[in-house]
Every structure is written in structure tokens, then in C-alpha cells.
Amino acid sequence: MNLHENSYLGRKVFFAYPPYYITNTIIPKLSEAEYEVYVINQYQKIKPILQKFPDSICFFNIDADDLTYTEWFRFIKSFEEDEVLSTIFFGVLSQHAPKIHRERFMTDIQLPAGFIQYIPDLPALTDRYIKILELNGALGKRKYIRADCGFNRSIYVDLEVSGVRIPLILQNISSVGLSCYANKTHLPYLSENSVHRAVFHLGSTTFTGSVIILMKREVQERSIVVMLFSQGLSYSSRNIIREFIRDKMQENLSKHMEGIPLDSRDYSDNSEEAIAERNRENAPSLEAATEEEAKKTENQKNESSEDEKTKSAEGTDSTGTPADSTESPAETTQAAPAEEVQEAKSVQEDSEPKSE
């Protein structure tokens, strides 16, 4: 899927370990802007959940204590190994990360949703998140998020029509309207386009307002009534509805993920992966040291060979004969030439006495 492609239903937005200012300020603003936002507060659940929702957006708070900065880096980097998880649009948020870690995240991991540092100006920070979500198509083509309520009798609406109390159990709800299950015997009292006073019971929260009946229909042998909130619904009541929607969607997600296998991978510095990573990082220096040692050994061999040659040269004369060698007289006496022998005989004959 293209980075900026707008899918029809948009993208789910997850915050992993959101800090206080995210939970209490930014997430409500995102919900008000109709973004579908969820929270995950256990890193072992992050991968299993995101694998169920490809192309989602997830912001990781790397200041969370469950993992160190290095472990968070190793954890997020590992998403690249999975075909589904590699489709997730990552973002990293931090208030305290040192510069060396910030730079590592920004240079060694692709972060389509950016690296977001905390700033005290929360409205400006909220706008930054909204711009990132807009850029990555989080809204899609839908206008409102809707929470399914199942068939819970503690979540209902009481209407008063012509003095008759009509309880309607919620099927689903959005910030602009709701769909309810109705008893067939009550349908004649519910005319389309009619306006009625209503009391809303959303779990432990109760408030009043007005609704407009938009339509009635039969769905799988059940009677369904669709209503819109009147324009006069107060801002505080709409905030209650949005908070209920957010909580209900979070609850539905938790139910959906019950029993899933948790991520058991070891991201600590003592893991086999971390040790292999350190070995790879140290490999160039070890190779250089080995090469240097080999050169040193080779130089020593060359020096030894030169010394041997020098000693050999110093132990011979110019003719190649060893300078300190001695030869016996017999070895050095050479045969006299024939002329010298003949001359010696003549001298000897002259010196002998002659007989007269």
C-alpha cells in the first residue's frame, strides 16, 4: 500500500505506552477529530495486535521503562523482518531520550510517522500529530468512527413517546447518532423524522438529550431504529459520547485479542541477537587487528631473513672463500713449472765436483 494512500476505512492509530500528556490531552483531541485511537501498555502484545491490523499507525513511547532505548530500537527494528509488521507506519515519541539514541532511531530505522519530541505547547504538539495522521491517510473516506455495543442491557436509551416509556438497547454509536434494538410492539410509536426526549445510559454514565428518529428497519428478525442526536446536544454530552466510544472500542479490541500468543522474543542486551549484533559491529576492528598482526609477523620474518643474509655476507671474502679458513701446506703447494725444475737440475750439476 502506498505511503499516502487513503484506504476507505482509514487506519487504526495505536499508542504504545502513551505518557500522561498523550492520554489526557492529545488522544481526546484525536478522538474529537474522528481518529480511531487505541492504547497498548504491554510490549509483548504489540506485535500480535498489529499483525491483525496491517497498515495501521503506531507511535512508540521509547521513554517507557519496560525496555531500554537500545532494546526499543531492537524491538522496532525487528518489524522489518515480518511481511505484515513491515506495513505498519511507525512513529517514535520521546521526552527524555539522549541525542545519541534520537539520532540512531532517525538514521537507522525508517519512520514514516516521524520522531516526535515533546514540547510544552500541547496545542502545537496536537496539531503536529494530526498533520502526521492526515499525511498517512488515517481518516480514510469515513466521516465518523462507530463503536459496536453488542447486546448489553446496561447500555440503552429511554425514550418517552406519548407517555409511553420505550427502552432501546444500543447496537452501535457514533458522535452523531446511534442504532438501537427495539421491541416490535414499540415500532408503531416511533415515527420517522419525529423528535423525542431521551435519557442515555452508557454504563455508569447517564445524561439527557434529544434524538431524531431517522429510520426503522428489520435486520435478521430484529427491529432496528436509527436515530441522530439533535443539534442542541451539549458539548459536554458529546465529549461523554466520544469518551464512551473510545473506551468501548478499546474494550472490544481487548476482547478480540484474548488468548492470543504473546511476543516471547528476547530484546535484551544479553539475547543471542544482541550478542550477534555486537559481534558484527566488532568484526571490522577484529579483522583490522588480525590483519595488523599478520603484517607484523610478516615483517618479523622479512627482518630475520635479512639478518641471515647479512651474516652470510660478512663471513666470506671477495672470492667467496671463507675469510677465517686455513689450508694445509700440502693443499697450498702447487707443482712448479717444468722450466723451473730443469733450471734447478742445471744448478745442481754445476755445483758438484768434477773428476779430472
mmCIF file of C-alpha atoms in Angstrom, residues 6-355:
data_model
loop_
_atom_site.group_PDB
_atom_site.id
_atom_site.type_symbol
_atom_site.label_atom_id
_atom_site.label_comp_id
_atom_site.label_asym_id
_atom_site.label_seq_id
_atom_site.Cartn_x
_atom_site.Cartn_y
_atom_site.Cartn_z
ATOM 1 C CA ASN A 6 -6.201 6.802 1.671
ATOM 2 C CA SER A 7 -7.915 3.486 2.396
ATOM 3 C CA TYR A 8 -11.695 3.658 2.653
ATOM 4 C CA LEU A 9 -11.875 2.932 6.379
ATOM 5 C CA GLY A 10 -8.689 4.791 7.225
ATOM 6 C CA ARG A 11 -6.038 3.426 9.553
ATOM 7 C CA LYS A 12 -6.208 2.463 13.176
ATOM 8 C CA VAL A 13 -3.919 4.574 15.361
ATOM 9 C CA PHE A 14 -2.077 2.921 18.242
ATOM 10 C CA PHE A 15 -0.067 4.487 21.046
ATOM 11 C CA ALA A 16 2.323 2.132 22.807
ATOM 12 C CA TYR A 17 2.838 3.236 26.436
ATOM 13 C CA PRO A 18 1.453 6.766 25.941
ATOM 14 C CA PRO A 19 2.618 9.253 28.592
ATOM 15 C CA TYR A 20 0.183 11.328 30.627
ATOM 16 C CA TYR A 21 0.040 14.295 28.244
ATOM 17 C CA ILE A 22 -0.815 11.973 25.344
ATOM 18 C CA THR A 23 -3.517 10.086 27.246
ATOM 19 C CA ASN A 24 -5.219 13.101 28.752
ATOM 20 C CA THR A 25 -4.755 15.778 26.101
ATOM 21 C CA ILE A 26 -3.792 14.548 22.662
ATOM 22 C CA ILE A 27 -5.821 11.324 22.423
ATOM 23 C CA PRO A 28 -9.110 13.101 23.332
ATOM 24 C CA LYS A 29 -8.358 15.700 20.650
ATOM 25 C CA LEU A 30 -7.683 12.981 18.100
ATOM 26 C CA SER A 31 -10.944 11.273 19.035
ATOM 27 C CA GLU A 32 -12.750 14.588 18.631
ATOM 28 C CA ALA A 33 -11.286 14.754 15.129
ATOM 29 C CA GLU A 34 -12.757 11.247 14.497
ATOM 30 C CA TYR A 35 -9.494 9.287 14.518
ATOM 31 C CA GLU A 36 -9.735 5.670 15.679
ATOM 32 C CA VAL A 37 -7.266 5.546 18.566
ATOM 33 C CA TYR A 38 -6.141 2.643 20.752
ATOM 34 C CA VAL A 39 -3.639 2.184 23.571
ATOM 35 C CA ILE A 40 -1.264 -0.747 24.201
ATOM 36 C CA ASN A 41 0.567 -0.889 27.536
ATOM 37 C CA GLN A 42 2.383 -4.220 27.223
ATOM 38 C CA TYR A 43 5.112 -4.590 24.620
ATOM 39 C CA GLN A 44 4.551 -8.369 24.382
ATOM 40 C CA LYS A 45 1.081 -7.606 22.938
ATOM 41 C CA ILE A 46 2.166 -5.013 20.392
ATOM 42 C CA LYS A 47 3.224 -7.355 17.601
ATOM 43 C CA PRO A 48 0.279 -9.784 17.940
ATOM 44 C CA ILE A 49 -2.183 -6.874 17.838
ATOM 45 C CA LEU A 50 -0.577 -5.050 14.926
ATOM 46 C CA GLN A 51 -0.368 -8.285 12.926
ATOM 47 C CA LYS A 52 -4.182 -8.295 12.991
ATOM 48 C CA PHE A 53 -4.350 -4.761 11.589
ATOM 49 C CA PRO A 54 -1.940 -4.249 8.676
ATOM 50 C CA ASP A 55 -1.236 -0.699 7.524
ATOM 51 C CA SER A 56 -2.025 0.735 10.949
ATOM 52 C CA ILE A 57 -0.115 3.621 12.507
ATOM 53 C CA CYS A 58 1.710 3.093 15.781
ATOM 54 C CA PHE A 59 3.566 5.599 17.961
ATOM 55 C CA PHE A 60 6.097 4.062 20.370
ATOM 56 C CA ASN A 61 6.980 5.886 23.559
ATOM 57 C CA ILE A 62 10.621 4.854 23.943
ATOM 58 C CA ASP A 63 10.827 6.540 27.360
ATOM 59 C CA ALA A 64 8.734 3.666 28.777
ATOM 60 C CA ASP A 65 10.710 1.702 31.351
ATOM 61 C CA ASP A 66 9.761 -1.793 30.176
ATOM 62 C CA LEU A 67 12.583 -1.630 27.613
ATOM 63 C CA THR A 68 15.808 0.355 27.421
ATOM 64 C CA TYR A 69 16.408 2.692 24.483
ATOM 65 C CA THR A 70 18.633 0.057 22.859
ATOM 66 C CA GLU A 71 16.000 -2.624 23.420
ATOM 67 C CA TRP A 72 13.263 -0.395 21.997
ATOM 68 C CA PHE A 73 15.459 0.119 18.933
ATOM 69 C CA ARG A 74 15.985 -3.626 18.566
ATOM 70 C CA PHE A 75 12.246 -4.232 19.079
ATOM 71 C CA ILE A 76 11.094 -1.725 16.435
ATOM 72 C CA LYS A 77 13.861 -2.709 14.006
ATOM 73 C CA SER A 78 12.652 -6.319 14.134
ATOM 74 C CA PHE A 79 9.360 -5.292 12.475
ATOM 75 C CA GLU A 80 11.248 -5.153 9.177
ATOM 76 C CA GLU A 81 11.635 -8.950 9.319
ATOM 77 C CA ASP A 82 7.867 -9.632 9.179
ATOM 78 C CA GLU A 83 5.819 -9.278 5.995
ATOM 79 C CA VAL A 84 2.762 -7.900 7.834
ATOM 80 C CA LEU A 85 4.518 -5.844 10.504
ATOM 81 C CA SER A 86 6.655 -4.159 7.865
ATOM 82 C CA THR A 87 3.454 -2.464 6.614
ATOM 83 C CA ILE A 88 2.990 -0.624 9.924
ATOM 84 C CA PHE A 89 3.565 3.126 9.814
ATOM 85 C CA PHE A 90 5.969 3.718 12.714
ATOM 86 C CA GLY A 91 6.388 6.829 14.748
ATOM 87 C CA VAL A 92 8.584 7.334 17.809
ATOM 88 C CA LEU A 93 7.872 9.797 20.594
ATOM 89 C CA SER A 94 10.146 10.803 23.438
ATOM 90 C CA GLN A 95 10.650 13.471 26.040
ATOM 91 C CA HIS A 96 13.927 12.289 27.582
ATOM 92 C CA ALA A 97 15.911 10.266 25.011
ATOM 93 C CA PRO A 98 19.582 11.380 24.758
ATOM 94 C CA LYS A 99 20.803 12.758 21.454
ATOM 95 C CA ILE A 100 22.799 9.643 20.571
ATOM 96 C CA HIS A 101 19.659 7.499 20.785
ATOM 97 C CA ARG A 102 17.481 10.016 18.942
ATOM 98 C CA GLU A 103 19.962 10.084 16.074
ATOM 99 C CA ARG A 104 20.125 6.293 15.935
ATOM 100 C CA PHE A 105 16.350 5.983 15.633
ATOM 101 C CA MET A 106 16.162 8.673 12.973
ATOM 102 C CA THR A 107 19.030 7.350 10.839
ATOM 103 C CA ASP A 108 18.828 3.550 11.199
ATOM 104 C CA ILE A 109 15.048 2.958 11.109
ATOM 105 C CA GLN A 110 12.516 4.139 8.559
ATOM 106 C CA LEU A 111 9.934 6.198 10.463
ATOM 107 C CA PRO A 112 7.045 7.202 8.149
ATOM 108 C CA ALA A 113 5.274 8.785 11.135
ATOM 109 C CA GLY A 114 8.429 10.565 12.269
ATOM 110 C CA PHE A 115 10.331 11.081 15.510
ATOM 111 C CA ILE A 116 8.272 13.380 17.715
ATOM 112 C CA GLN A 117 9.884 15.143 20.650
ATOM 113 C CA TYR A 118 7.794 16.557 23.455
ATOM 114 C CA ILE A 119 7.200 20.294 23.519
ATOM 115 C CA PRO A 120 5.279 22.139 26.268
ATOM 116 C CA ASP A 121 2.972 23.742 23.685
ATOM 117 C CA LEU A 122 0.371 20.952 23.651
ATOM 118 C CA PRO A 123 -1.940 22.540 21.050
ATOM 119 C CA ALA A 124 1.022 22.809 18.661
ATOM 120 C CA LEU A 125 2.054 19.249 19.504
ATOM 121 C CA THR A 126 -1.504 18.023 18.872
ATOM 122 C CA ASP A 127 -1.521 19.770 15.504
ATOM 123 C CA ARG A 128 1.693 18.003 14.620
ATOM 124 C CA TYR A 129 0.155 14.598 15.338
ATOM 125 C CA ILE A 130 -2.920 15.474 13.300
ATOM 126 C CA LYS A 131 -0.775 16.548 10.342
ATOM 127 C CA ILE A 132 1.143 13.255 10.509
ATOM 128 C CA LEU A 133 -2.122 11.301 10.574
ATOM 129 C CA GLU A 134 -3.504 13.330 7.684
ATOM 130 C CA LEU A 135 -0.345 12.742 5.653
ATOM 131 C CA ASN A 136 -0.615 8.980 6.180
ATOM 132 C CA GLY A 137 -4.336 8.729 5.419
ATOM 133 C CA ALA A 138 -5.549 7.785 8.887
ATOM 134 C CA LEU A 139 -9.076 9.139 8.398
ATOM 135 C CA GLY A 140 -9.722 7.463 5.081
ATOM 136 C CA LYS A 141 -13.053 8.307 3.474
ATOM 137 C CA ARG A 142 -15.222 7.699 6.510
ATOM 138 C CA LYS A 143 -16.521 10.691 8.447
ATOM 139 C CA TYR A 144 -17.176 9.201 11.858
ATOM 140 C CA ILE A 145 -15.932 6.332 13.981
ATOM 141 C CA ARG A 146 -18.541 3.973 15.356
ATOM 142 C CA ALA A 147 -18.339 1.668 18.375
ATOM 143 C CA ASP A 148 -20.193 -1.642 18.457
ATOM 144 C CA CYS A 149 -22.035 -2.153 21.722
ATOM 145 C CA GLY A 150 -23.121 -5.759 21.269
ATOM 146 C CA PHE A 151 -26.316 -6.534 23.160
ATOM 147 C CA ASN A 152 -25.617 -5.140 26.601
ATOM 148 C CA ARG A 153 -28.707 -4.295 28.654
ATOM 149 C CA SER A 154 -26.721 -1.765 30.718
ATOM 150 C CA ILE A 155 -26.176 0.338 27.587
ATOM 151 C CA TYR A 156 -29.520 1.680 26.436
ATOM 152 C CA VAL A 157 -31.691 4.705 25.726
ATOM 153 C CA ASP A 158 -35.055 5.529 27.275
ATOM 154 C CA LEU A 159 -37.486 7.391 25.024
ATOM 155 C CA GLU A 160 -40.770 8.925 26.165
ATOM 156 C CA VAL A 161 -43.376 8.832 23.397
ATOM 157 C CA SER A 162 -46.962 9.844 24.176
ATOM 158 C CA GLY A 163 -46.478 8.961 27.827
ATOM 159 C CA VAL A 164 -45.050 5.543 26.987
ATOM 160 C CA ARG A 165 -41.524 4.617 28.110
ATOM 161 C CA ILE A 166 -39.662 2.844 25.326
ATOM 162 C CA PRO A 167 -36.261 1.272 26.225
ATOM 163 C CA LEU A 168 -33.898 0.742 23.291
ATOM 164 C CA ILE A 169 -30.700 -1.289 23.671
ATOM 165 C CA LEU A 170 -27.739 0.201 21.803
ATOM 166 C CA GLN A 171 -26.363 -1.673 18.804
ATOM 167 C CA ASN A 172 -23.684 0.897 17.937
ATOM 168 C CA ILE A 173 -22.994 4.570 18.489
ATOM 169 C CA SER A 174 -21.035 7.429 16.903
ATOM 170 C CA SER A 175 -20.648 11.096 17.780
ATOM 171 C CA VAL A 176 -23.604 11.998 15.508
ATOM 172 C CA GLY A 177 -26.078 9.196 16.099
ATOM 173 C CA LEU A 178 -26.880 5.670 17.239
ATOM 174 C CA SER A 179 -28.554 2.486 16.185
ATOM 175 C CA CYS A 180 -30.727 0.562 18.685
ATOM 176 C CA TYR A 181 -32.595 -2.703 19.038
ATOM 177 C CA ALA A 182 -36.331 -2.182 19.542
ATOM 178 C CA ASN A 183 -39.227 -4.328 20.582
ATOM 179 C CA LYS A 184 -41.590 -4.839 17.644
ATOM 180 C CA THR A 185 -44.510 -3.807 19.788
ATOM 181 C CA HIS A 186 -42.939 -0.344 20.158
ATOM 182 C CA LEU A 187 -42.368 0.323 16.470
ATOM 183 C CA PRO A 188 -45.805 1.941 15.882
ATOM 184 C CA TYR A 189 -44.895 4.654 18.418
ATOM 185 C CA LEU A 190 -41.649 5.519 16.615
ATOM 186 C CA SER A 191 -42.414 7.629 13.587
ATOM 187 C CA GLU A 192 -39.616 8.596 11.208
ATOM 188 C CA ASN A 193 -38.422 12.231 11.467
ATOM 189 C CA SER A 194 -40.057 12.588 14.903
ATOM 190 C CA VAL A 195 -38.094 14.228 17.750
ATOM 191 C CA HIS A 196 -38.047 12.767 21.246
ATOM 192 C CA ARG A 197 -36.530 13.480 24.608
ATOM 193 C CA ALA A 198 -34.101 10.746 25.613
ATOM 194 C CA VAL A 199 -32.169 9.568 28.654
ATOM 195 C CA PHE A 200 -28.887 7.873 27.738
ATOM 196 C CA HIS A 201 -27.434 5.148 29.950
ATOM 197 C CA LEU A 202 -23.858 4.458 28.880
ATOM 198 C CA GLY A 203 -22.742 2.059 31.563
ATOM 199 C CA SER A 204 -22.301 4.069 34.734
ATOM 200 C CA THR A 205 -22.801 7.411 32.958
ATOM 201 C CA THR A 206 -26.221 8.961 32.402
ATOM 202 C CA PHE A 207 -27.187 12.157 30.585
ATOM 203 C CA THR A 208 -30.166 13.591 28.740
ATOM 204 C CA GLY A 209 -30.654 14.943 25.257
ATOM 205 C CA SER A 210 -32.909 14.872 22.205
ATOM 206 C CA VAL A 211 -32.887 12.499 19.255
ATOM 207 C CA ILE A 212 -34.429 12.454 15.785
ATOM 208 C CA ILE A 213 -35.703 9.104 14.504
ATOM 209 C CA LEU A 214 -34.179 8.664 11.084
ATOM 210 C CA MET A 215 -35.449 5.235 10.072
ATOM 211 C CA LYS A 216 -36.805 1.849 11.185
ATOM 212 C CA ARG A 217 -35.907 -1.487 9.645
ATOM 213 C CA GLU A 218 -35.876 -5.244 10.155
ATOM 214 C CA VAL A 219 -32.471 -6.922 10.307
ATOM 215 C CA GLN A 220 -32.234 -10.679 10.893
ATOM 216 C CA GLU A 221 -35.580 -10.852 12.665
ATOM 217 C CA ARG A 222 -34.676 -7.872 14.837
ATOM 218 C CA SER A 223 -36.200 -4.425 14.748
ATOM 219 C CA ILE A 224 -33.611 -1.693 14.367
ATOM 220 C CA VAL A 225 -34.191 2.031 14.972
ATOM 221 C CA VAL A 226 -31.632 4.536 13.686
ATOM 222 C CA MET A 227 -31.520 7.955 15.401
ATOM 223 C CA LEU A 228 -29.486 11.153 15.160
ATOM 224 C CA PHE A 229 -28.522 13.397 18.051
ATOM 225 C CA SER A 230 -30.189 16.784 17.852
ATOM 226 C CA GLN A 231 -28.051 19.815 17.194
ATOM 227 C CA GLY A 232 -28.850 21.044 20.672
ATOM 228 C CA LEU A 233 -26.825 18.262 22.315
ATOM 229 C CA SER A 234 -24.356 19.948 24.691
ATOM 230 C CA TYR A 235 -20.591 19.922 24.156
ATOM 231 C CA SER A 236 -20.072 18.085 27.462
ATOM 232 C CA SER A 237 -22.576 15.385 26.401
ATOM 233 C CA ARG A 238 -20.751 14.931 23.099
ATOM 234 C CA ASN A 239 -17.468 14.555 24.988
ATOM 235 C CA ILE A 240 -19.098 11.878 27.149
ATOM 236 C CA ILE A 241 -20.182 10.070 23.985
ATOM 237 C CA ARG A 242 -16.701 10.291 22.433
ATOM 238 C CA GLU A 243 -15.063 9.031 25.608
ATOM 239 C CA PHE A 244 -17.556 6.167 25.737
ATOM 240 C CA ILE A 245 -16.826 5.308 22.088
ATOM 241 C CA ARG A 246 -13.087 5.317 22.750
ATOM 242 C CA ASP A 247 -13.417 3.122 25.859
ATOM 243 C CA LYS A 248 -15.800 0.737 24.109
ATOM 244 C CA MET A 249 -13.520 0.320 21.127
ATOM 245 C CA GLN A 250 -10.580 -0.318 23.445
ATOM 246 C CA GLU A 251 -12.658 -2.895 25.313
ATOM 247 C CA ASN A 252 -13.662 -4.565 22.041
ATOM 248 C CA LEU A 253 -10.016 -4.732 20.982
ATOM 249 C CA SER A 254 -9.056 -6.386 24.279
ATOM 250 C CA LYS A 255 -11.813 -8.980 23.858
ATOM 251 C CA HIS A 256 -10.774 -9.597 20.278
ATOM 252 C CA MET A 257 -7.183 -10.262 21.353
ATOM 253 C CA GLU A 258 -7.952 -12.515 24.324
ATOM 254 C CA GLY A 259 -5.895 -15.689 24.311
ATOM 255 C CA ILE A 260 -3.503 -14.638 21.567
ATOM 256 C CA PRO A 261 0.126 -15.831 21.975
ATOM 257 C CA LEU A 262 2.317 -13.082 23.370
ATOM 258 C CA ASP A 263 5.605 -11.987 21.845
ATOM 259 C CA SER A 264 8.242 -14.057 23.677
ATOM 260 C CA ARG A 265 11.280 -12.764 21.811
ATOM 261 C CA ASP A 266 14.183 -11.571 23.950
ATOM 262 C CA TYR A 267 15.195 -7.995 23.098
ATOM 263 C CA SER A 268 17.647 -7.579 25.997
ATOM 264 C CA ASP A 269 21.367 -6.905 25.644
ATOM 265 C CA ASN A 270 22.063 -10.492 26.709
ATOM 266 C CA SER A 271 19.976 -12.080 23.958
ATOM 267 C CA GLU A 272 21.611 -14.117 21.203
ATOM 268 C CA GLU A 273 20.510 -11.479 18.725
ATOM 269 C CA ALA A 274 22.190 -8.702 20.705
ATOM 270 C CA ILE A 275 25.406 -10.706 21.060
ATOM 271 C CA ALA A 276 25.440 -11.406 17.316
ATOM 272 C CA GLU A 277 24.812 -7.715 16.678
ATOM 273 C CA ARG A 278 27.769 -6.727 18.853
ATOM 274 C CA ASN A 279 29.948 -9.296 17.106
ATOM 275 C CA ARG A 280 29.018 -7.834 13.745
ATOM 276 C CA GLU A 281 29.807 -4.345 14.999
ATOM 277 C CA ASN A 282 33.179 -5.500 16.374
ATOM 278 C CA ALA A 283 34.050 -7.579 13.312
ATOM 279 C CA PRO A 284 35.769 -4.729 11.394
ATOM 280 C CA SER A 285 38.050 -3.889 14.333
ATOM 281 C CA LEU A 286 38.860 -7.562 14.915
ATOM 282 C CA GLU A 287 39.607 -8.006 11.235
ATOM 283 C CA ALA A 288 41.835 -4.944 11.270
ATOM 284 C CA ALA A 289 43.658 -6.221 14.340
ATOM 285 C CA THR A 290 44.153 -9.637 12.723
ATOM 286 C CA GLU A 291 45.454 -8.017 9.568
ATOM 287 C CA GLU A 292 47.819 -5.828 11.571
ATOM 288 C CA GLU A 293 49.119 -8.859 13.459
ATOM 289 C CA ALA A 294 49.679 -10.713 10.183
ATOM 290 C CA LYS A 295 51.618 -7.757 8.786
ATOM 291 C CA LYS A 296 53.727 -7.627 11.965
ATOM 292 C CA THR A 297 54.538 -11.326 11.700
ATOM 293 C CA GLU A 298 55.430 -10.958 8.025
ATOM 294 C CA ASN A 299 57.713 -8.017 8.811
ATOM 295 C CA GLN A 300 59.431 -10.026 11.520
ATOM 296 C CA LYS A 301 60.018 -12.869 9.059
ATOM 297 C CA ASN A 302 61.435 -10.440 6.496
ATOM 298 C CA GLU A 303 63.754 -8.860 9.086
ATOM 299 C CA SER A 304 65.003 -12.309 10.177
ATOM 300 C CA SER A 305 65.702 -13.250 6.572
ATOM 301 C CA GLU A 306 67.658 -10.005 6.002
ATOM 302 C CA ASP A 307 69.745 -10.669 9.130
ATOM 303 C CA GLU A 308 70.676 -14.137 7.871
ATOM 304 C CA LYS A 309 71.731 -12.723 4.544
ATOM 305 C CA THR A 310 73.835 -10.018 6.247
ATOM 306 C CA LYS A 311 75.641 -12.535 8.474
ATOM 307 C CA SER A 312 76.376 -14.766 5.485
ATOM 308 C CA ALA A 313 77.818 -11.849 3.519
ATOM 309 C CA GLU A 314 80.094 -10.771 6.394
ATOM 310 C CA GLY A 315 81.591 -14.332 6.711
ATOM 311 C CA THR A 316 83.188 -14.600 3.109
ATOM 312 C CA ASP A 317 85.984 -12.748 1.173
ATOM 313 C CA SER A 318 85.697 -11.217 -2.226
ATOM 314 C CA THR A 319 86.342 -14.543 -3.943
ATOM 315 C CA GLY A 320 83.723 -16.335 -1.942
ATOM 316 C CA THR A 321 86.197 -18.239 0.216
ATOM 317 C CA PRO A 322 85.609 -18.094 3.955
ATOM 318 C CA ALA A 323 87.909 -15.440 5.434
ATOM 319 C CA ASP A 324 88.847 -17.359 8.575
ATOM 320 C CA SER A 325 89.516 -20.706 6.903
ATOM 321 C CA THR A 326 93.208 -22.142 6.939
ATOM 322 C CA GLU A 327 94.594 -24.543 4.388
ATOM 323 C CA SER A 328 97.413 -27.101 4.934
ATOM 324 C CA PRO A 329 100.770 -26.568 3.164
ATOM 325 C CA ALA A 330 100.044 -29.599 1.068
ATOM 326 C CA GLU A 331 96.800 -28.030 -0.016
ATOM 327 C CA THR A 332 98.508 -24.717 -0.853
ATOM 328 C CA THR A 333 101.692 -26.098 -2.570
ATOM 329 C CA GLN A 334 101.344 -26.093 -6.259
ATOM 330 C CA ALA A 335 103.500 -28.038 -8.793
ATOM 331 C CA ALA A 336 106.451 -25.992 -10.072
ATOM 332 C CA PRO A 337 106.528 -25.228 -13.708
ATOM 333 C CA ALA A 338 108.748 -27.552 -15.909
ATOM 334 C CA GLU A 339 111.214 -24.755 -16.778
ATOM 335 C CA GLU A 340 111.959 -24.097 -13.107
ATOM 336 C CA VAL A 341 112.651 -27.798 -12.484
ATOM 337 C CA GLN A 342 115.097 -28.001 -15.354
ATOM 338 C CA GLU A 343 116.940 -24.876 -14.160
ATOM 339 C CA ALA A 344 117.310 -26.308 -10.686
ATOM 340 C CA LYS A 345 118.868 -29.503 -12.085
ATOM 341 C CA SER A 346 121.433 -27.482 -14.032
ATOM 342 C CA VAL A 347 122.452 -25.509 -10.945
ATOM 343 C CA GLN A 348 122.897 -28.750 -9.022
ATOM 344 C CA GLU A 349 125.133 -30.308 -11.709
ATOM 345 C CA ASP A 350 127.417 -27.256 -11.789
ATOM 346 C CA SER A 351 127.927 -27.362 -8.086
ATOM 347 C CA GLU A 352 129.057 -30.973 -7.965
ATOM 348 C CA PRO A 353 132.987 -31.596 -8.009
ATOM 349 C CA LYS A 354 134.324 -32.727 -11.342
ATOM 350 C CA SER A 355 136.927 -35.523 -11.707
#
